[in-house]
Amino acid sequence: MVLSNLNRERVFGMEIVSKNKCFGGIQGVYKHYSTVCQCNMTFALFLPPSAKDTSVPVLWYLSGLTCTHENAMVKAGAQQKAAQLGIALVFPDTSPRGKDIPDHEDYDLGQGAGFYVDASEDPWKQNFQMKSYIVQELQDIVMTNFSVDENAQGITGHSMGGHGALTLAFLYPEKYRSVSAFSPIVNPSKSEWGQKQFKAYFGDNPECTDQHDATKLLAQNNYPGDILIDQGTKDQFLDLLRPREFISVMNNTGQKGTFNMREGYDHSYFFVASFIDDHIEHHFQKLLS
Amino acid sequence: MVLSNLNRERVFGMEIVSKNKCFGGIQGVYKHYSTVCQCNMTFALFLPPSAKDTSVPVLWYLSGLTCTHENAMVKAGAQQKAAQLGIALVFPDTSPRGKDIPDHEDYDLGQGAGFYVDASEDPWKQNFQMKSYIVQELQDIVMTNFSVDENAQGITGHSMGGHGALTLAFLYPEKYRSVSAFSPIVNPSKSEWGQKQFKAYFGDNPECTDQHDATKLLAQNNYPGDILIDQGTKDQFLDLLRPREFISVMNNTGQKGTFNMREGYDHSYFFVASFIDDHIEHHFQKLLS
């Protein structure tokens, strides 16, 4: 393990997989044993140059189905704006992984498809505790080891990760003081991207299902800040994402925020990259205030 | 094949592999049969929004060892600035490919390692004609099918692609009116990244070797414009890239330009992304004048 002098991180019990200088900051990849998921987990963290001198705000980026920590780290183009504004970025993995971890032959269940929930059913419940992993365990690891400000945290994500960002922000608004999403699955209890996985992870417990549906959560309580969502009109998964249901609840409840339908854009990272700067600006404004 | 109305491209005999809206423009991937390389070849091309209305300048980006058209397209973060300034980007593959194409067990010879030369030796000479492919065949395809300006072309690249960009610009300064490079192999005739490949592709012909060594070419003739090169000081391949030899010739010949040694940066795409905007600005300024 090689510790860099370039920032103030204290790395206890973590393996540094890689560290690359990037826009004057450090893009790192770290591996650690997760007691919550009972396996090794990998995450990426970008520290802007200003983290050398002070604790910086942090934006959590939750990725979509099939992704690891790596996809957004290399494809979203988020580091440039984060370096300019002085925001750290965390890119967690999307599920526990490994040959001893339960999996399913479908791409949208099991490894790569944790849906940011705590499973209560076999064979998933022993490892698939992604909500607790993100909200508690990785949270503690990041706050303990890196120069980030616990009181200035925002959360965003793409697709399944957009679902994760919205639901976790709605459940824990004191922790996540700003929220945004790209092409989120906003109504999973009514979609094949949701029903199938919630049935596997929760069985027939409707309470768990409702607790992880952004549209249902918003219908119960407004989020205290502005929400920013970008969605492409040419997204090939529109019928699974169900943006109209969420927009309708936003309008009915008077939830503050913006749901942009972006003409001609699809579900890819080319879409995310096109608007990531706007999202980082959004979080920066909220976390500064 | 689906033709889009979003730009003026005319796609004859090419398969559209993918098209994604990106920063208001179009990131496309195209496949075609190459008569020069005698196999199917894939390339990516980004058209900025302004290409809907006018022919735009074009920047060729040549990639490094093991890369395809895809690496820089998704990792370099070049589309944002290209969209802002109105420059098209071409990302060619780094060699002919396929199960019937000669290859070598080493990563740095054969497929993924064309070195932007025309091979004269068996078994390579039938397919490995990457210089002619880039300078003539793909050139013609791009000029015929897309809304780009033949008289406003620049060239850049990374590592092996930086070598390709410099040597092709030095050989064809009328065609490539601006040149830059990231971490280029600048002195391949004196490096294991060069000697091995040139021996395989050219046999014992010293003329071919000298014609594809940027340091030797520059010692013979200055390039008519400014050169921009960025190189990380923590690059793990410095001894193979040999930047000092090139800097020395730049100084001795009075070649205009800048060779930045960037403190702490390595050979990765995180480095390229950190400085790609500067390079696109460099080309824009030269191609406008």
CSV table of N, CA and C in Angstrom, one decimal, chain A residues 22-126:
chain,number,residue,atom,x,y,z
A,22,CYS,N,-6.0,13.8,-11.6
A,22,CYS,CA,-7.0,14.1,-12.5
A,22,CYS,C,-7.5,15.5,-12.3
A,23,PHE,N,-7.4,16.4,-13.2
A,23,PHE,CA,-7.9,17.8,-13.0
A,23,PHE,C,-7.3,18.4,-11.7
A,24,GLY,N,-6.1,18.0,-11.4
A,24,GLY,CA,-5.4,18.6,-10.2
A,24,GLY,C,-5.8,17.9,-9.0
A,25,GLY,N,-6.8,17.0,-9.0
A,25,GLY,CA,-7.2,16.2,-7.8
A,25,GLY,C,-6.7,14.8,-7.9
A,26,ILE,N,-7.3,13.9,-7.1
A,26,ILE,CA,-7.0,12.5,-7.1
A,26,ILE,C,-8.2,11.6,-7.4
A,27,GLN,N,-8.2,10.8,-8.4
A,27,GLN,CA,-9.2,9.8,-8.7
A,27,GLN,C,-8.6,8.5,-8.1
A,28,GLY,N,-9.2,8.1,-7.0
A,28,GLY,CA,-8.8,6.8,-6.4
A,28,GLY,C,-9.8,5.7,-6.5
A,29,VAL,N,-9.3,4.5,-6.4
A,29,VAL,CA,-10.2,3.3,-6.3
A,29,VAL,C,-9.7,2.5,-5.2
A,30,TYR,N,-10.7,2.1,-4.3
A,30,TYR,CA,-10.3,1.5,-3.0
A,30,TYR,C,-11.2,0.2,-2.8
A,31,LYS,N,-10.6,-0.8,-2.2
A,31,LYS,CA,-11.2,-2.0,-1.9
A,31,LYS,C,-11.2,-2.3,-0.4
A,32,HIS,N,-12.3,-2.7,0.2
A,32,HIS,CA,-12.4,-3.0,1.6
A,32,HIS,C,-13.3,-4.1,1.9
A,33,TYR,N,-13.2,-4.7,3.1
A,33,TYR,CA,-14.2,-5.8,3.4
A,33,TYR,C,-15.4,-5.1,4.0
A,34,SER,N,-16.5,-5.5,3.5
A,34,SER,CA,-17.8,-4.9,4.0
A,34,SER,C,-18.4,-5.9,5.0
A,35,THR,N,-18.6,-5.4,6.2
A,35,THR,CA,-19.3,-6.3,7.2
A,35,THR,C,-20.8,-6.3,6.9
A,36,VAL,N,-21.3,-5.3,6.3
A,36,VAL,CA,-22.7,-5.3,6.0
A,36,VAL,C,-23.0,-6.3,4.8
A,37,CYS,N,-22.2,-6.2,3.8
A,37,CYS,CA,-22.4,-7.1,2.6
A,37,CYS,C,-21.7,-8.4,2.7
A,38,GLN,N,-20.8,-8.6,3.7
A,38,GLN,CA,-20.1,-9.8,4.0
A,38,GLN,C,-19.3,-10.2,2.8
A,39,CYS,N,-18.6,-9.3,2.1
A,39,CYS,CA,-17.7,-9.6,1.0
A,39,CYS,C,-16.8,-8.3,0.8
A,40,ASN,N,-15.8,-8.5,0.0
A,40,ASN,CA,-15.0,-7.3,-0.4
A,40,ASN,C,-15.9,-6.4,-1.3
A,41,MET,N,-15.8,-5.1,-1.1
A,41,MET,CA,-16.5,-4.2,-2.0
A,41,MET,C,-15.4,-3.1,-2.5
A,42,THR,N,-15.7,-2.6,-3.7
A,42,THR,CA,-14.8,-1.7,-4.3
A,42,THR,C,-15.6,-0.4,-4.6
A,43,PHE,N,-15.0,0.7,-4.3
A,43,PHE,CA,-15.6,2.0,-4.7
A,43,PHE,C,-14.5,3.0,-5.2
A,44,ALA,N,-15.0,4.0,-5.9
A,44,ALA,CA,-14.1,5.0,-6.4
A,44,ALA,C,-14.4,6.3,-5.7
A,45,LEU,N,-13.4,7.2,-5.5
A,45,LEU,CA,-13.6,8.5,-4.9
A,45,LEU,C,-12.7,9.5,-5.5
A,46,PHE,N,-13.3,10.6,-5.9
A,46,PHE,CA,-12.5,11.7,-6.5
A,46,PHE,C,-12.4,12.8,-5.5
A,47,LEU,N,-11.2,13.2,-5.2
A,47,LEU,CA,-11.0,14.4,-4.3
A,47,LEU,C,-10.5,15.6,-5.1
A,48,PRO,N,-11.2,16.7,-5.1
A,48,PRO,CA,-10.7,17.9,-5.8
A,48,PRO,C,-9.5,18.5,-5.2
A,49,PRO,N,-8.8,19.3,-5.9
A,49,PRO,CA,-7.5,19.9,-5.4
A,49,PRO,C,-7.7,20.6,-4.1
A,50,SER,N,-8.9,21.2,-3.9
A,50,SER,CA,-9.1,22.0,-2.6
A,50,SER,C,-9.2,21.1,-1.4
A,51,ALA,N,-9.4,19.7,-1.6
A,51,ALA,CA,-9.4,18.8,-0.4
A,51,ALA,C,-8.1,18.7,0.3
A,52,LYS,N,-7.0,19.2,-0.4
A,52,LYS,CA,-5.7,19.2,0.3
A,52,LYS,C,-5.7,20.2,1.5
A,53,ASP,N,-6.6,21.2,1.4
A,53,ASP,CA,-6.6,22.2,2.4
A,53,ASP,C,-7.8,22.3,3.4
A,54,THR,N,-8.9,21.7,3.0
A,54,THR,CA,-10.1,21.8,3.7
A,54,THR,C,-11.0,20.6,3.5
A,55,SER,N,-12.0,20.4,4.3
A,55,SER,CA,-13.0,19.4,4.1
A,55,SER,C,-14.0,19.9,3.0
A,56,VAL,N,-14.3,19.1,2.1
A,56,VAL,CA,-15.1,19.6,0.9
A,56,VAL,C,-16.5,18.9,0.9
A,57,PRO,N,-17.4,19.5,0.3
A,57,PRO,CA,-18.7,18.9,0.1
A,57,PRO,C,-18.5,17.6,-0.8
A,58,VAL,N,-19.5,16.7,-0.7
A,58,VAL,CA,-19.3,15.4,-1.4
A,58,VAL,C,-20.7,15.0,-2.0
A,59,LEU,N,-20.5,14.6,-3.3
A,59,LEU,CA,-21.7,14.1,-4.1
A,59,LEU,C,-21.6,12.6,-4.3
A,60,TRP,N,-22.6,11.9,-3.9
A,60,TRP,CA,-22.6,10.5,-4.1
A,60,TRP,C,-23.3,10.2,-5.5
A,61,TYR,N,-22.6,9.4,-6.3
A,61,TYR,CA,-23.2,9.0,-7.6
A,61,TYR,C,-23.5,7.5,-7.6
A,62,LEU,N,-24.8,7.2,-7.7
A,62,LEU,CA,-25.2,5.8,-7.7
A,62,LEU,C,-25.4,5.3,-9.1
A,63,SER,N,-24.8,4.2,-9.5
A,63,SER,CA,-24.8,3.8,-10.9
A,63,SER,C,-26.0,2.9,-11.2
A,64,GLY,N,-26.2,2.6,-12.5
A,64,GLY,CA,-27.3,1.8,-12.9
A,64,GLY,C,-27.0,0.3,-13.1
A,65,LEU,N,-28.0,-0.4,-13.6
A,65,LEU,CA,-27.9,-1.9,-13.8
A,65,LEU,C,-26.7,-2.3,-14.5
A,66,THR,N,-26.0,-3.3,-14.1
A,66,THR,CA,-24.8,-3.9,-14.7
A,66,THR,C,-23.5,-3.1,-14.4
A,67,CYS,N,-23.6,-1.9,-13.9
A,67,CYS,CA,-22.4,-1.1,-13.7
A,67,CYS,C,-21.7,-1.5,-12.4
A,68,THR,N,-20.4,-1.2,-12.5
A,68,THR,CA,-19.5,-1.2,-11.3
A,68,THR,C,-19.2,0.2,-10.8
A,69,HIS,N,-18.3,0.4,-9.9
A,69,HIS,CA,-17.8,1.7,-9.6
A,69,HIS,C,-17.2,2.4,-10.8
A,70,GLU,N,-16.8,1.7,-11.8
A,70,GLU,CA,-16.0,2.2,-12.9
A,70,GLU,C,-16.7,3.0,-13.9
A,71,ASN,N,-17.9,2.6,-14.3
A,71,ASN,CA,-18.6,3.2,-15.4
A,71,ASN,C,-18.7,4.7,-15.4
A,72,ALA,N,-19.3,5.2,-14.3
A,72,ALA,CA,-19.4,6.7,-14.2
A,72,ALA,C,-18.1,7.3,-14.0
A,73,MET,N,-17.2,6.7,-13.3
A,73,MET,CA,-15.9,7.3,-13.0
A,73,MET,C,-15.2,7.6,-14.3
A,74,VAL,N,-15.3,6.7,-15.3
A,74,VAL,CA,-14.6,7.0,-16.6
A,74,VAL,C,-15.4,7.6,-17.7
A,75,LYS,N,-16.8,7.5,-17.6
A,75,LYS,CA,-17.6,7.9,-18.7
A,75,LYS,C,-18.4,9.2,-18.4
A,76,ALA,N,-18.7,9.5,-17.2
A,76,ALA,CA,-19.6,10.6,-16.9
A,76,ALA,C,-19.0,12.0,-17.1
A,77,GLY,N,-17.7,12.1,-17.1
A,77,GLY,CA,-17.0,13.4,-17.2
A,77,GLY,C,-17.3,14.3,-16.1
A,78,ALA,N,-17.4,13.8,-14.9
A,78,ALA,CA,-17.8,14.6,-13.7
A,78,ALA,C,-16.7,15.3,-13.0
A,79,GLN,N,-15.4,14.8,-13.2
A,79,GLN,CA,-14.3,15.3,-12.4
A,79,GLN,C,-14.0,16.8,-12.7
A,80,GLN,N,-14.1,17.2,-14.0
A,80,GLN,CA,-13.7,18.6,-14.3
A,80,GLN,C,-14.5,19.6,-13.5
A,81,LYS,N,-15.8,19.5,-13.5
A,81,LYS,CA,-16.6,20.5,-12.8
A,81,LYS,C,-16.4,20.3,-11.3
A,82,ALA,N,-16.3,19.1,-10.8
A,82,ALA,CA,-16.1,18.8,-9.4
A,82,ALA,C,-14.8,19.4,-8.9
A,83,ALA,N,-13.7,19.3,-9.8
A,83,ALA,CA,-12.5,20.0,-9.4
A,83,ALA,C,-12.6,21.5,-9.3
A,84,GLN,N,-13.3,22.1,-10.3
A,84,GLN,CA,-13.5,23.5,-10.3
A,84,GLN,C,-14.2,24.0,-9.1
A,85,LEU,N,-15.3,23.3,-8.7
A,85,LEU,CA,-16.1,23.8,-7.6
A,85,LEU,C,-15.6,23.3,-6.3
A,86,GLY,N,-14.8,22.3,-6.3
A,86,GLY,CA,-14.3,21.8,-5.0
A,86,GLY,C,-15.2,20.8,-4.3
A,87,ILE,N,-15.7,19.8,-5.1
A,87,ILE,CA,-16.6,18.8,-4.6
A,87,ILE,C,-16.0,17.4,-4.8
A,88,ALA,N,-16.1,16.6,-3.7
A,88,ALA,CA,-15.7,15.2,-3.9
A,88,ALA,C,-16.8,14.4,-4.5
A,89,LEU,N,-16.4,13.3,-5.2
A,89,LEU,CA,-17.4,12.4,-5.8
A,89,LEU,C,-17.1,11.0,-5.3
A,90,VAL,N,-18.2,10.3,-4.9
A,90,VAL,CA,-18.1,8.9,-4.6
A,90,VAL,C,-18.9,8.1,-5.6
A,91,PHE,N,-18.2,7.0,-6.1
A,91,PHE,CA,-18.8,6.1,-7.0
A,91,PHE,C,-18.8,4.7,-6.4
A,92,PRO,N,-19.9,4.3,-5.7
A,92,PRO,CA,-20.0,3.0,-5.1
A,92,PRO,C,-20.3,1.9,-6.2
A,93,ASP,N,-20.0,0.7,-5.9
A,93,ASP,CA,-20.5,-0.4,-6.7
A,93,ASP,C,-22.0,-0.6,-6.6
A,94,THR,N,-22.6,-1.3,-7.5
A,94,THR,CA,-24.1,-1.5,-7.5
A,94,THR,C,-24.6,-2.7,-6.8
A,95,SER,N,-23.7,-3.5,-6.2
A,95,SER,CA,-24.1,-4.7,-5.5
A,95,SER,C,-22.9,-5.4,-4.9
A,96,PRO,N,-23.1,-6.3,-3.9
A,96,PRO,CA,-22.0,-7.2,-3.6
A,96,PRO,C,-21.6,-8.1,-4.8
A,97,ARG,N,-20.4,-8.6,-4.8
A,97,ARG,CA,-19.9,-9.4,-5.9
A,97,ARG,C,-19.0,-10.5,-5.5
A,98,GLY,N,-18.9,-11.5,-6.3
A,98,GLY,CA,-17.9,-12.6,-6.1
A,98,GLY,C,-18.5,-13.9,-6.4
A,99,LYS,N,-17.7,-14.9,-6.5
A,99,LYS,CA,-18.2,-16.2,-6.9
A,99,LYS,C,-19.0,-16.9,-5.8
A,100,ASP,N,-18.8,-16.4,-4.5
A,100,ASP,CA,-19.5,-17.0,-3.4
A,100,ASP,C,-20.8,-16.2,-3.1
A,101,ILE,N,-21.0,-15.2,-3.9
A,101,ILE,CA,-22.2,-14.3,-3.6
A,101,ILE,C,-23.4,-14.8,-4.5
A,102,PRO,N,-24.6,-14.8,-4.0
A,102,PRO,CA,-25.7,-15.2,-4.9
A,102,PRO,C,-25.8,-14.4,-6.1
A,103,ASP,N,-26.3,-15.0,-7.2
A,103,ASP,CA,-26.5,-14.3,-8.5
A,103,ASP,C,-27.7,-14.8,-9.2
A,104,HIS,N,-28.0,-14.2,-10.3
A,104,HIS,CA,-29.1,-14.7,-11.1
A,104,HIS,C,-28.7,-14.5,-12.6
A,105,GLU,N,-29.2,-15.4,-13.5
A,105,GLU,CA,-28.8,-15.4,-14.8
A,105,GLU,C,-29.2,-14.1,-15.6
A,106,ASP,N,-30.3,-13.4,-15.1
A,106,ASP,CA,-30.7,-12.2,-15.7
A,106,ASP,C,-29.8,-11.0,-15.3
A,107,TYR,N,-29.6,-10.1,-16.2
A,107,TYR,CA,-28.7,-8.9,-15.9
A,107,TYR,C,-29.3,-8.0,-14.9
A,108,ASP,N,-30.6,-8.1,-14.7
A,108,ASP,CA,-31.3,-7.1,-13.8
A,108,ASP,C,-31.7,-7.7,-12.4
A,109,LEU,N,-31.0,-8.7,-12.0
A,109,LEU,CA,-31.3,-9.3,-10.7
A,109,LEU,C,-30.0,-9.9,-10.2
A,110,GLY,N,-29.7,-9.6,-8.9
A,110,GLY,CA,-28.5,-10.2,-8.3
A,110,GLY,C,-27.3,-9.3,-8.5
A,111,GLN,N,-26.1,-9.8,-8.8
A,111,GLN,CA,-24.9,-9.0,-8.9
A,111,GLN,C,-25.0,-8.0,-10.0
A,112,GLY,N,-24.7,-6.7,-9.7
A,112,GLY,CA,-24.9,-5.6,-10.6
A,112,GLY,C,-26.3,-5.0,-10.6
A,113,ALA,N,-27.1,-5.5,-9.7
A,113,ALA,CA,-28.5,-5.1,-9.6
A,113,ALA,C,-29.1,-5.0,-8.2
A,114,GLY,N,-28.3,-4.4,-7.3
A,114,GLY,CA,-28.7,-4.4,-5.9
A,114,GLY,C,-29.8,-3.5,-5.6
A,115,PHE,N,-30.2,-2.6,-6.5
A,115,PHE,CA,-31.4,-1.7,-6.3
A,115,PHE,C,-31.3,-0.8,-5.0
A,116,TYR,N,-30.2,-0.8,-4.3
A,116,TYR,CA,-30.1,0.1,-3.2
A,116,TYR,C,-31.1,-0.2,-2.1
A,117,VAL,N,-31.4,-1.5,-1.9
A,117,VAL,CA,-32.3,-1.9,-0.8
A,117,VAL,C,-31.6,-2.9,0.1
A,118,ASP,N,-32.2,-3.1,1.2
A,118,ASP,CA,-31.7,-4.2,2.1
A,118,ASP,C,-32.7,-5.4,2.0
A,119,ALA,N,-32.1,-6.5,1.4
A,119,ALA,CA,-33.0,-7.7,1.1
A,119,ALA,C,-33.4,-8.4,2.4
A,120,SER,N,-34.6,-8.9,2.4
A,120,SER,CA,-35.0,-9.6,3.6
A,120,SER,C,-35.3,-11.1,3.3
A,121,GLU,N,-35.1,-11.5,2.0
A,121,GLU,CA,-35.4,-12.9,1.6
A,121,GLU,C,-34.1,-13.6,1.2
A,122,ASP,N,-34.2,-15.0,1.4
A,122,ASP,CA,-33.1,-15.8,0.9
A,122,ASP,C,-33.2,-15.9,-0.7
A,123,PRO,N,-32.1,-16.1,-1.4
A,123,PRO,CA,-30.7,-16.2,-0.9
A,123,PRO,C,-30.0,-14.9,-0.8
A,124,TRP,N,-30.8,-13.8,-0.9
A,124,TRP,CA,-30.1,-12.5,-1.0
A,124,TRP,C,-29.8,-11.8,0.3
A,125,LYS,N,-30.5,-12.1,1.3
A,125,LYS,CA,-30.5,-11.3,2.5
A,125,LYS,C,-29.1,-11.2,3.2
A,126,GLN,N,-28.3,-12.3,3.0
A,126,GLN,CA,-27.0,-12.3,3.7
A,126,GLN,C,-26.1,-11.2,3.2
